[in-house]
Each structure stands twice: as structure tokens, then as C-alpha cells.
CSV table of C-alpha atoms in Angstrom, one decimal:
chain,number,residue,atom,x,y,z
A,1,MET,CA,17.0,-36.7,50.9
A,2,GLY,CA,19.3,-36.8,47.9
A,3,GLY,CA,19.1,-33.1,47.1
A,4,THR,CA,21.7,-30.7,45.8
A,5,ALA,CA,23.2,-27.5,47.2
A,6,ALA,CA,20.4,-25.7,45.3
A,7,ASP,CA,17.7,-27.7,47.1
A,8,ALA,CA,19.4,-27.0,50.4
A,9,GLY,CA,20.0,-23.4,49.7
A,10,VAL,CA,16.4,-22.8,48.6
A,11,GLY,CA,15.0,-24.8,51.4
A,12,ALA,CA,17.0,-22.8,54.0
A,13,THR,CA,16.1,-19.5,52.4
A,14,LEU,CA,12.4,-20.3,52.6
A,15,ALA,CA,12.9,-21.4,56.2
A,16,ALA,CA,14.5,-18.0,56.8
A,17,CYS,CA,11.3,-16.5,55.5
A,18,VAL,CA,9.6,-18.1,58.5
A,19,ALA,CA,12.3,-17.7,61.2
A,20,GLU,CA,14.1,-14.5,60.3
A,21,THR,CA,11.2,-12.4,59.2
A,22,ILE,CA,12.6,-9.1,60.4
A,23,PHE,CA,15.2,-9.5,57.7
A,24,THR,CA,13.7,-11.5,54.9
A,25,GLY,CA,10.5,-12.9,53.5
A,26,LEU,CA,8.6,-14.0,50.4
A,27,GLY,CA,7.9,-10.3,49.7
A,28,GLY,CA,11.7,-9.5,49.3
A,29,GLY,CA,14.5,-10.1,46.9
A,30,GLY,CA,18.1,-11.0,46.6
A,31,PHE,CA,21.0,-12.6,44.8
A,32,ALA,CA,22.6,-16.0,44.5
A,33,THR,CA,26.0,-17.3,43.4
A,34,TYR,CA,26.1,-21.0,42.3
A,35,TYR,CA,29.2,-23.2,41.7
A,36,GLU,CA,28.6,-26.3,39.6
A,37,ALA,CA,31.3,-28.8,40.4
A,38,SER,CA,30.9,-31.0,37.3
A,39,THR,CA,31.5,-28.1,35.0
A,40,GLY,CA,33.5,-25.6,37.2
A,41,GLN,CA,31.0,-22.9,36.1
A,42,VAL,CA,30.0,-20.1,38.4
A,43,THR,CA,26.7,-18.3,37.9
A,44,CYS,CA,25.4,-15.1,39.5
A,45,LEU,CA,21.6,-14.6,39.6
A,46,ASP,CA,19.9,-11.3,40.2
A,47,PHE,CA,16.4,-11.7,41.7
A,48,PHE,CA,16.5,-8.4,43.5
A,49,VAL,CA,13.4,-6.1,43.7
A,50,ALA,CA,12.4,-4.0,40.7
A,51,MET,CA,10.8,-0.6,40.2
A,52,PRO,CA,7.0,-0.8,39.7
A,53,GLY,CA,4.9,1.3,37.3
A,54,LEU,CA,4.7,-0.8,34.1
A,55,ASP,CA,0.9,-0.8,34.3
A,56,GLY,CA,0.8,2.9,34.2
A,57,ASP,CA,-2.7,3.1,35.4
A,58,ARG,CA,-2.2,5.0,38.7
A,59,LYS,CA,0.3,7.1,40.5
A,60,ALA,CA,1.6,6.1,43.9
A,61,GLU,CA,0.5,8.1,46.9
A,62,PRO,CA,3.1,9.5,49.3
A,63,MET,CA,4.9,7.0,51.5
A,64,THR,CA,4.5,7.1,55.3
A,65,PRO,CA,7.6,8.5,57.1
A,66,ILE,CA,8.8,6.7,60.2
A,67,ALA,CA,12.0,6.9,62.3
A,68,VAL,CA,14.0,3.8,63.2
A,69,ARG,CA,16.9,3.8,65.6
A,70,PHE,CA,20.4,2.7,64.9
A,71,GLY,CA,22.1,2.9,68.2
A,72,GLU,CA,21.1,6.3,69.6
A,73,VAL,CA,20.6,7.9,66.2
A,74,PRO,CA,17.0,8.1,64.7
A,75,LEU,CA,17.0,7.4,61.0
A,76,PRO,CA,14.5,8.6,58.5
A,77,TYR,CA,12.7,5.9,56.6
A,78,GLU,CA,9.4,5.5,54.6
A,79,ILE,CA,7.0,2.6,54.5
A,80,GLY,CA,3.5,1.9,53.1
A,81,GLY,CA,2.2,0.6,49.8
A,82,ALA,CA,4.2,3.1,47.8
A,83,SER,CA,7.4,1.8,49.3
A,84,VAL,CA,6.8,-1.8,47.9
A,85,ALA,CA,9.0,-2.8,45.0
A,86,VAL,CA,8.3,-5.8,42.8
A,87,PRO,CA,9.4,-8.9,44.9
A,88,GLY,CA,11.9,-11.3,43.4
A,89,LEU,CA,12.6,-13.9,46.1
A,90,PRO,CA,10.0,-16.5,45.0
A,91,ALA,CA,11.2,-16.2,41.4
A,92,GLY,CA,14.8,-16.5,42.4
A,93,CYS,CA,14.2,-19.6,44.5
A,94,GLY,CA,12.3,-21.1,41.6
A,95,GLU,CA,15.1,-20.3,39.2
A,96,ILE,CA,17.8,-21.8,41.4
A,97,HIS,CA,15.7,-24.9,41.9
A,98,SER,CA,14.8,-25.3,38.2
A,99,ARG,CA,18.5,-25.0,37.1
A,100,TRP,CA,20.3,-27.1,39.7
A,101,GLY,CA,17.8,-28.7,42.1
A,102,ALA,CA,17.1,-32.5,42.1
A,103,LEU,CA,14.2,-32.8,44.5
A,104,PRO,CA,10.5,-32.1,43.7
A,105,TRP,CA,9.7,-28.4,44.3
A,106,ALA,CA,7.0,-29.3,46.9
A,107,ASP,CA,9.5,-31.3,48.9
A,108,VAL,CA,11.9,-28.3,49.0
A,109,VAL,CA,9.1,-26.0,50.3
A,110,ALA,CA,7.6,-28.5,52.8
A,111,PRO,CA,10.1,-28.0,55.7
A,112,ALA,CA,9.5,-24.2,55.7
A,113,ALA,CA,5.7,-24.8,55.6
A,114,GLU,CA,5.9,-27.1,58.6
A,115,LEU,CA,8.1,-24.6,60.5
A,116,ALA,CA,5.5,-21.9,59.8
A,117,ARG,CA,2.7,-24.2,61.2
A,118,THR,CA,4.4,-24.5,64.5
A,119,GLY,CA,6.3,-21.2,64.7
A,120,THR,CA,9.9,-21.0,65.7
A,121,ALA,CA,12.0,-19.5,68.5
A,122,MET,CA,12.8,-15.8,68.0
A,123,PRO,CA,16.6,-15.6,67.5
A,124,PHE,CA,18.2,-13.7,70.4
A,125,ALA,CA,20.2,-11.5,68.1
A,126,HIS,CA,17.1,-10.5,66.2
A,127,ALA,CA,15.2,-9.8,69.4
A,128,VAL,CA,17.9,-7.2,70.3
A,129,THR,CA,17.2,-5.5,66.9
A,130,LEU,CA,13.4,-5.5,67.1
A,131,PRO,CA,12.9,-2.5,69.5
A,132,SER,CA,14.6,-0.3,66.9
A,133,LEU,CA,12.2,-1.4,64.2
A,134,ILE,CA,8.8,-1.3,65.9
A,135,GLU,CA,7.3,1.5,63.6
A,136,ALA,CA,7.9,-0.8,60.6
A,137,MET,CA,7.3,-4.1,62.2
A,138,LEU,CA,4.1,-3.6,64.3
A,139,PRO,CA,1.5,-2.2,61.8
A,140,GLY,CA,-1.1,-4.7,60.5
A,141,GLN,CA,-0.3,-8.3,61.1
A,142,GLY,CA,3.1,-7.4,62.6
A,143,GLY,CA,1.6,-6.6,66.0
A,144,PRO,CA,0.2,-10.0,66.8
A,145,ALA,CA,3.4,-11.6,65.5
A,146,TYR,CA,6.1,-9.5,67.1
A,147,ALA,CA,4.2,-8.1,70.1
A,148,PRO,CA,1.6,-10.7,71.2
A,149,GLY,CA,-0.4,-9.4,74.1
A,150,GLY,CA,1.3,-6.0,73.6
A,151,ASN,CA,4.8,-7.3,74.7
A,152,LEU,CA,7.7,-7.3,72.2
A,153,LEU,CA,9.1,-10.8,71.7
A,154,GLN,CA,12.3,-11.6,73.6
A,155,GLY,CA,14.9,-14.1,72.5
A,156,GLY,CA,13.6,-17.6,72.6
A,157,ASP,CA,9.9,-16.6,72.5
A,158,ARG,CA,7.7,-18.2,69.9
A,159,LEU,CA,7.6,-16.3,66.6
A,160,PHE,CA,4.4,-17.2,64.7
A,161,HIS,CA,2.9,-15.6,61.6
A,162,ALA,CA,-0.7,-16.7,61.3
A,163,GLY,CA,-1.5,-17.8,57.7
A,164,LEU,CA,2.2,-18.0,56.6
A,165,ALA,CA,1.9,-21.8,56.4
A,166,ASP,CA,-1.0,-21.5,54.1
A,167,ALA,CA,1.0,-19.1,51.8
A,168,LEU,CA,3.8,-21.6,51.7
A,169,ASP,CA,1.4,-24.5,50.9
A,170,VAL,CA,0.1,-22.5,47.9
A,171,LEU,CA,3.7,-21.8,46.9
A,172,ALA,CA,4.5,-25.6,47.2
A,173,GLU,CA,1.4,-26.6,45.2
A,174,ASP,CA,1.3,-23.9,42.5
A,175,GLY,CA,5.0,-23.1,42.2
A,176,PRO,CA,6.8,-19.7,42.3
A,177,GLY,CA,4.5,-18.4,39.5
A,178,THR,CA,1.7,-18.0,42.0
A,179,CYS,CA,3.5,-15.0,43.4
A,180,TYR,CA,3.4,-13.3,40.0
A,181,THR,CA,0.4,-14.5,37.9
A,182,GLY,CA,-1.5,-16.6,40.5
A,183,LYS,CA,-3.3,-16.3,43.8
A,184,LEU,CA,-0.4,-14.8,45.8
A,185,GLY,CA,0.4,-12.3,43.1
A,186,ALA,CA,-3.2,-11.1,43.0
A,187,ALA,CA,-3.1,-10.6,46.8
A,188,VAL,CA,0.1,-8.6,46.4
A,189,VAL,CA,-1.5,-6.2,43.9
A,190,GLU,CA,-4.6,-5.8,45.9
A,191,SER,CA,-2.8,-5.2,49.2
A,192,VAL,CA,-0.3,-2.7,47.7
A,193,ARG,CA,-2.9,-0.7,45.9
A,194,ALA,CA,-5.2,-0.6,48.9
A,195,ASP,CA,-2.4,1.1,50.7
A,196,GLY,CA,-1.6,3.7,48.1
A,197,GLY,CA,1.0,1.9,46.0
A,198,ALA,CA,1.0,1.6,42.2
A,199,LEU,CA,2.4,-1.9,41.8
A,200,GLY,CA,0.2,-3.8,39.3
A,201,PRO,CA,-0.3,-7.1,37.5
A,202,LEU,CA,2.0,-6.2,34.6
A,203,ASP,CA,4.8,-5.4,37.0
A,204,LEU,CA,4.5,-8.9,38.4
A,205,SER,CA,4.0,-10.8,35.2
A,206,ALA,CA,7.0,-9.1,33.5
A,207,TYR,CA,9.4,-9.9,36.3
A,208,GLN,CA,12.3,-12.1,35.4
A,209,VAL,CA,15.4,-13.4,37.1
A,210,LEU,CA,18.5,-12.0,35.5
A,211,GLU,CA,22.0,-13.6,35.1
A,212,ARG,CA,24.7,-11.1,35.9
A,213,ALA,CA,28.4,-11.1,34.8
A,214,VAL,CA,30.8,-12.9,37.1
A,215,THR,CA,33.7,-10.8,38.3
A,216,THR,CA,36.9,-12.2,39.7
A,217,ALA,CA,39.8,-11.3,42.0
A,218,GLU,CA,42.9,-13.2,43.1
A,219,LEU,CA,43.7,-13.5,46.8
A,220,ALA,CA,46.5,-15.7,48.2
A,221,GLY,CA,46.6,-17.8,45.0
A,222,ARG,CA,42.9,-18.5,45.0
A,223,THR,CA,40.2,-17.0,42.8
A,224,VAL,CA,37.2,-15.2,44.3
A,225,LEU,CA,34.1,-15.0,42.1
A,226,GLY,CA,30.9,-12.9,42.5
A,227,ARG,CA,28.9,-10.2,41.0
A,228,ALA,CA,29.7,-6.5,40.8
A,229,ASP,CA,27.9,-4.8,43.7
A,230,LEU,CA,27.3,-1.4,45.1
A,231,ASN,CA,30.0,-2.0,47.7
A,232,ARG,CA,32.6,-2.9,45.1
A,233,THR,CA,33.5,-6.0,47.0
A,234,VAL,CA,35.4,-7.9,44.3
A,235,GLN,CA,37.0,-4.7,43.1
A,236,THR,CA,38.3,-4.1,46.6
A,237,LEU,CA,39.8,-7.5,46.8
A,238,ARG,CA,41.4,-7.0,43.4
A,239,GLY,CA,43.0,-3.8,44.7
A,240,LEU,CA,44.8,-5.4,47.6
A,241,PRO,CA,48.6,-5.5,47.4
A,242,PRO,CA,50.1,-8.9,46.3
A,243,GLU,CA,52.4,-8.8,49.3
A,244,LEU,CA,49.5,-8.7,51.8
A,245,ALA,CA,50.3,-12.2,53.2
A,246,ALA,CA,53.9,-11.1,54.1
A,247,MET,CA,52.9,-8.0,55.9
A,248,PRO,CA,53.0,-7.7,59.7
A,249,ARG,CA,49.5,-7.8,60.9
A,250,PRO,CA,49.5,-4.2,62.3
A,251,GLU,CA,50.6,-2.9,58.8
A,252,ARG,CA,48.0,-5.2,57.2
A,253,ALA,CA,45.2,-3.7,59.3
A,254,VAL,CA,46.0,-0.2,58.0
A,255,VAL,CA,46.0,-1.6,54.4
A,256,LEU,CA,42.6,-3.2,54.9
A,257,ALA,CA,41.2,0.0,56.5
A,258,ASP,CA,42.4,2.0,53.6
A,259,ALA,CA,40.9,-0.4,51.1
A,260,LEU,CA,37.6,-0.5,52.9
A,261,ASP,CA,37.3,3.3,53.4
A,262,VAL,CA,33.7,4.4,53.5
A,263,ARG,CA,33.0,8.1,52.9
A,264,GLY,CA,29.7,9.7,53.9
A,265,PRO,CA,26.9,8.3,56.1
A,266,ASP,CA,27.0,4.7,57.0
A,267,ASP,CA,23.8,4.3,58.9
A,268,ARG,CA,21.8,1.6,57.2
A,269,LEU,CA,20.6,-1.2,59.5
A,270,GLY,CA,21.9,-4.0,57.4
A,271,ASP,CA,18.5,-5.8,57.3
A,272,THR,CA,19.7,-8.7,55.2
A,273,THR,CA,20.3,-12.4,55.7
A,274,ASN,CA,22.5,-15.0,54.1
A,275,VAL,CA,22.4,-18.8,53.5
A,276,THR,CA,25.3,-21.0,52.3
A,277,ALA,CA,25.0,-24.6,51.2
A,278,VAL,CA,27.5,-27.1,49.8
A,279,ASP,CA,26.6,-30.7,48.9
A,280,GLY,CA,28.6,-33.9,48.7
A,281,ALA,CA,29.4,-33.4,45.0
A,282,GLY,CA,31.1,-30.1,45.8
A,283,ASN,CA,28.3,-27.8,44.4
A,284,ALA,CA,27.9,-24.6,46.3
A,285,CYS,CA,24.9,-22.2,46.6
A,286,VAL,CA,25.1,-18.9,48.4
A,287,ILE,CA,21.9,-16.8,48.7
A,288,THR,CA,21.6,-13.3,50.2
A,289,THR,CA,18.2,-11.8,50.6
A,290,THR,CA,16.4,-8.9,52.2
A,291,LEU,CA,13.0,-7.4,52.9
A,292,GLY,CA,14.2,-3.9,53.7
A,293,LEU,CA,12.6,-3.0,57.0
A,294,GLY,CA,9.2,-4.2,55.7
A,295,SER,CA,6.5,-1.9,54.4
A,296,GLY,CA,3.8,-2.5,57.1
A,297,VAL,CA,1.7,-4.0,54.2
A,298,TRP,CA,0.8,-7.7,54.7
A,299,LEU,CA,-1.0,-10.1,52.5
A,300,PRO,CA,-4.4,-10.6,54.3
A,301,GLY,CA,-4.6,-13.8,56.2
A,302,LEU,CA,-1.3,-15.1,54.7
A,303,GLY,CA,1.4,-13.8,57.1
A,304,VAL,CA,3.5,-12.4,54.3
A,305,HIS,CA,5.1,-9.0,54.9
A,306,LEU,CA,6.0,-7.0,51.7
A,307,ASN,CA,9.3,-5.2,51.2
A,308,SER,CA,9.9,-1.5,51.7
A,309,MET,CA,12.8,-1.1,49.4
A,310,LEU,CA,11.6,2.1,47.7
A,311,GLY,CA,11.6,3.7,51.2
A,312,GLU,CA,15.4,3.2,51.4
A,313,GLY,CA,16.7,6.4,49.9
A,314,GLU,CA,20.3,5.1,49.7
A,315,LEU,CA,19.2,2.4,47.2
A,316,TYR,CA,16.4,4.2,45.3
A,317,SER,CA,17.2,7.6,43.8
A,318,GLY,CA,13.8,8.1,42.2
A,319,GLU,CA,15.3,8.0,38.7
A,320,LEU,CA,14.6,4.3,37.9
A,321,ALA,CA,12.3,3.4,35.0
A,322,PRO,CA,9.6,0.8,35.7
A,323,GLY,CA,11.0,-2.7,35.6
A,324,GLU,CA,14.6,-1.6,36.4
A,325,ARG,CA,16.4,-3.2,39.3
A,326,LEU,CA,17.4,-1.3,42.4
A,327,ALA,CA,21.0,-1.3,43.4
A,328,SER,CA,22.3,-3.5,46.3
A,329,MET,CA,25.4,-4.2,48.4
A,330,MET,CA,24.7,-7.9,48.6
A,331,CYS,CA,27.5,-10.0,47.2
A,332,PRO,CA,27.5,-13.9,47.6
A,333,LEU,CA,30.9,-15.3,46.7
A,334,VAL,CA,32.7,-18.6,46.0
A,335,VAL,CA,36.4,-19.1,46.1
A,336,LEU,CA,38.2,-21.7,43.9
A,337,ASP,CA,41.6,-23.3,44.2
A,338,PRO,CA,44.1,-23.0,41.3
A,339,GLY,CA,42.7,-26.3,40.0
A,340,GLY,CA,39.2,-25.0,40.0
A,341,ALA,CA,38.0,-27.0,43.0
A,342,LEU,CA,35.8,-25.2,45.6
A,343,ARG,CA,37.7,-23.8,48.5
A,344,LEU,CA,35.1,-21.7,50.2
A,345,ALA,CA,31.5,-20.6,49.7
A,346,ILE,CA,30.7,-17.4,51.6
A,347,GLY,CA,28.2,-14.6,51.9
A,348,SER,CA,27.2,-11.9,54.4
A,349,ALA,CA,24.4,-9.7,55.7
A,350,GLY,CA,25.0,-6.2,56.9
A,351,ALA,CA,24.6,-3.5,54.2
A,352,SER,CA,27.9,-1.6,53.8
A,353,ARG,CA,29.5,-3.9,56.4
A,354,ILE,CA,29.0,-6.8,54.0
A,355,ARG,CA,32.3,-5.9,52.3
A,356,SER,CA,34.3,-5.5,55.5
A,357,ALA,CA,32.9,-8.7,57.0
A,358,LEU,CA,33.7,-10.7,53.8
A,359,LEU,CA,37.1,-9.2,53.4
A,360,ARG,CA,38.2,-9.9,57.0
A,361,THR,CA,36.9,-13.5,56.8
A,362,LEU,CA,38.5,-14.2,53.5
A,363,VAL,CA,41.8,-12.9,54.7
A,364,GLY,CA,41.5,-15.1,57.8
A,365,VAL,CA,40.8,-18.2,55.8
A,366,LEU,CA,43.0,-17.7,52.8
A,367,VAL,CA,45.9,-15.7,54.1
A,368,ASP,CA,46.1,-16.6,57.8
A,369,GLY,CA,45.1,-20.2,57.4
A,370,LEU,CA,42.3,-20.0,60.0
A,371,ASP,CA,39.6,-22.7,60.1
A,372,THR,CA,36.3,-21.3,58.7
A,373,PRO,CA,34.6,-21.0,62.2
A,374,ASP,CA,37.6,-19.2,63.7
A,375,ALA,CA,37.8,-16.8,60.7
A,376,VAL,CA,34.0,-16.0,61.0
A,377,ARG,CA,34.4,-15.4,64.8
A,378,ALA,CA,37.6,-13.3,64.5
A,379,PRO,CA,37.1,-9.6,65.5
A,380,ARG,CA,36.4,-7.2,62.6
A,381,LEU,CA,37.0,-3.7,61.6
A,382,HIS,CA,34.9,-1.3,59.6
A,383,PRO,CA,36.1,2.2,58.6
A,384,VAL,CA,33.8,5.2,58.1
A,385,ASP,CA,35.5,8.4,57.0
A,386,ASP,CA,38.5,8.7,59.5
A,387,VAL,CA,37.0,6.5,62.2
A,388,VAL,CA,37.7,2.7,62.3
A,389,HIS,CA,35.1,0.8,64.3
A,390,VAL,CA,36.6,-2.4,65.8
A,391,GLU,CA,35.1,-5.2,67.9
A,392,PRO,CA,36.1,-5.8,71.6
A,393,HIS,CA,38.8,-8.3,71.1
A,394,PHE,CA,40.5,-6.6,68.1
A,395,PRO,CA,44.3,-6.9,68.6
A,396,VAL,CA,45.8,-3.9,70.3
A,397,PRO,CA,48.9,-3.7,68.1
A,398,GLU,CA,46.6,-3.4,65.1
A,399,GLU,CA,44.6,-0.7,66.8
A,400,MET,CA,47.8,1.2,67.6
A,401,ALA,CA,48.9,0.9,63.9
A,402,LEU,CA,45.5,2.3,62.8
A,403,ALA,CA,45.9,5.2,65.3
A,404,GLU,CA,49.4,5.9,64.1
A,405,ALA,CA,48.1,6.0,60.5
A,406,GLY,CA,45.8,8.8,61.4
A,407,TYR,CA,42.6,6.9,62.1
A,408,THR,CA,40.4,7.4,65.2
A,409,VAL,CA,39.7,4.0,66.6
A,410,ASN,CA,36.3,3.3,68.1
A,411,ARG,CA,36.4,0.1,70.1
A,412,TRP,CA,32.9,-1.3,70.6
A,413,PRO,CA,32.1,-2.6,74.1
A,414,HIS,CA,30.5,-5.8,72.8
A,415,ARG,CA,30.2,-7.9,69.7
A,416,SER,CA,27.4,-6.5,67.5
A,417,HIS,CA,25.3,-7.4,64.5
A,418,TYR,CA,26.6,-4.0,63.1
A,419,PHE,CA,29.7,-5.9,61.9
A,420,GLY,CA,27.7,-8.1,59.5
A,421,GLY,CA,26.5,-11.7,59.5
A,422,VAL,CA,28.7,-14.1,57.6
A,423,SER,CA,27.8,-17.7,56.7
A,424,ALA,CA,30.6,-19.8,55.2
A,425,ILE,CA,31.4,-23.3,54.2
A,426,GLY,CA,34.9,-24.3,53.3
A,427,THR,CA,37.4,-27.1,53.3
A,428,THR,CA,38.2,-26.3,56.9
A,429,GLY,CA,34.6,-26.3,58.3
A,430,ALA,CA,31.4,-24.3,58.3
A,431,SER,CA,30.1,-21.4,60.4
A,432,GLY,CA,27.1,-19.2,60.8
A,433,ASP,CA,27.9,-15.8,62.3
A,434,PRO,CA,27.3,-15.6,66.1
A,435,ARG,CA,26.7,-11.9,65.7
A,436,ARG,CA,23.3,-12.6,64.2
A,437,GLY,CA,22.4,-15.9,65.8
A,438,GLY,CA,23.9,-17.8,62.9
A,439,ALA,CA,24.4,-21.6,62.9
A,440,ALA,CA,26.0,-24.3,60.7
A,441,ARG,CA,25.3,-27.9,60.3
A,442,LEU,CA,27.5,-30.6,58.6
A,443,LEU,CA,25.8,-33.8,57.6
């Protein structure tokens, strides 16, 4: 249609708000990294969720505790109106489009609206996750969407959110501002406050997309660029030894495990999703978004599930002032060749596993010379304390080296969404992560 990477990235993100609704939605937030080929400039945008309370006219009621299951372990979580932070996704999509888009806004939103009108096939990888999330997913309008007739959706079943097409039509016609000072914003305030939250009109009208500093790391002669995140992704890359490429792979596996070492609990579900787009001019747009688990609060008749980010204790310590941003592990990246040309655009879902998924894929492409799809498919490792979790086909010599270095190796019986969800486009191809039902398309 003559659009840019920004148009494609925003269009795909809005489509994800229809097709990947257990991970993302208009009521969520995220981050974007954009590479502009004509100038060589890289920009990191923060449109993550913010702490409500600027209105100051009411105090939030207690959240509703639930338990979700991660494997066999029940995890404490809280939902309800008081768990809803100020959404940033519509503002972020609008900012990306206004800065770098070429198509009319309504044309960018239209494909997602059409998808919402018909519904879409439930991704198989998402259907596997759904039973763990039923306490957050099924309240309110979630029941008819995720368990029509009382039966949970299976992979390939039709996922349909009644009214979501109408919400997207309003977004297309009125622009992103409708979610803050217009019809959809009024619905957000009414729905949250009716369920005990304190989010108000001033919280929405004051929300702004922020531009964050770009940090860099060198890897195999290329420059990796992205924001500073809670995972310290770019910092981890910067700390890798310069002789990494010359190391035998078993030795390298130990170096990577040491660099990725995670101390303490590592039990977040990784309820995020990522979109990567590159256009014919070489512009790149990487967008990572999340809804949390979802608060169980929906916009009446509009099929929009609001985030539950204040119910995630790992991200919200209770000390933020109204209007401040919550912390996040999301880290969309671009990689440039020495001459400044785009080598790779890449992002991942997966909470704390975002960093290990990105690192393993970057090493595969830049150090080992793998094609992008092969690097995304390659078996991953993720260390937690003194245990290194590895996927089924992780090389045995590397596993032995990890054991000799003092790690306990836990080899998973099957490929799992636990290990993240990378989407990447590079000079050697494109790939969406099979662990999360990802796909790639080259035009």
C-alpha cells in the first residue's frame, strides 16, 4: 500500500490486539525502537503504563487476589479496577504513526478492525497458556470470548471479542486521542471506577509518550541499540568478552549462562508480545507490548480488556507517584553494521526470558552466522540461580560444560513459550518464534 515500517508495525500491533488478546490489547502499553534509514537515527519510545492518581479525588479499593499457574506452581496475582494502570498503547501507536508513517491513520487501523469483525483463529501456543490464566481471563466479557458455551478455546477455534470492531472503528475515525480525552477514554474511567479503581480523566489527559535515551553495545563488530531496561539487556551484551566468537561453544555456553545469571524468583508468565517490521527503504520498527494478565475489567460492549499491571508486584513496588511509569523488561532492538546500515531488527516477549532469548538469537546471527530463522529456532538456555534451563535439543557438549562449571542443568522435555518469543528481520531472512505461534512474511 506504499506504507513504511511504522505503518506496518502499528498495523500489526493493532492486529495483535485482536488476535493475541491474552498478551496484549488497546488497554495495555509497551515500547518501540525505530531506525530511520535516511538519517541513521535510532529512537526509543516509551508508551508503557503509568501510575494513576493525578485526579486525587478517590482512593482505590483493594485489588482482587487470584492464583495463576506457571507449570505446577500457583502464583499470587491481583486484578480488578485497582490493578489498572494508565494505558499507553493507543498513544504509542499514534506517536509512531505520526512520526514515521505515510498512510492515513484510518487505513492503518482498518485491517485490525476487519479482523475483529470476523474473529480469528486462536493460536495453538496461546491456547496452551489459557488454562493457566482462567481466573484473569474469564470474568466479564472474557467468558464468552475465551470459553463460549463454557468450553475453553482450543488451538484453531474462533476467537471473537464482541464489540472490539466498534472500538477500533472509533479509534480509526477519532484517532488515538479518543482513548484519553474522547469516547473510549470516558469508558475507561467509568469502567475502572465502577470496579474500585481510582484512575481518572486527568490521568488519561496528562499521559504522554516519552522518548528514552538509546544505549549501545558492540557485538561481533556490529552495534546493538535499544533502551535501558529492567533486564539490563544492552548492559549484558556490553559485558560479553571480546573473544566470544573464538571460544569453543561449550565454553561459550558457560560464559553466556554467567552473563545471564538471574538471582531470586523467576516466575512471571511473560505475558508480552512483539512485532518487527522493515520496509523497502530499510526503515525498521520493533514494538513490544503487554496487557499484564488482564484485570477482568472490560469496556462495556467494546471488547477491550484493561491491563492489570498494578497487580504485578515485581513491576510495581507501591512507591510510584501518580503519572510515573512502571518498570519493564521489554527491550526492542536494532543492530547496525559498521557503516550504519540495518543488519537486524529484533524484539522478544517473555519477561525475564526476553534477555536470554535476545542474547542467544543475536549470538546465533552475528557470531555464528546463522540465518535469522535458524537463529530464532535454535535451542535456548536460561539460568536461574544455579540452575540452567535448556530446551530439548540443546547441544550435549554445552550441557556438560555447564554441569562442569557447577550448574544444575534442567533439560525441558519439549519446546516451550517459557523461553521467550522472538520476532526478527535481518539481511538473512525473517522469523516469528514458533514457541509462541509466531510467523513472518516477506513481501
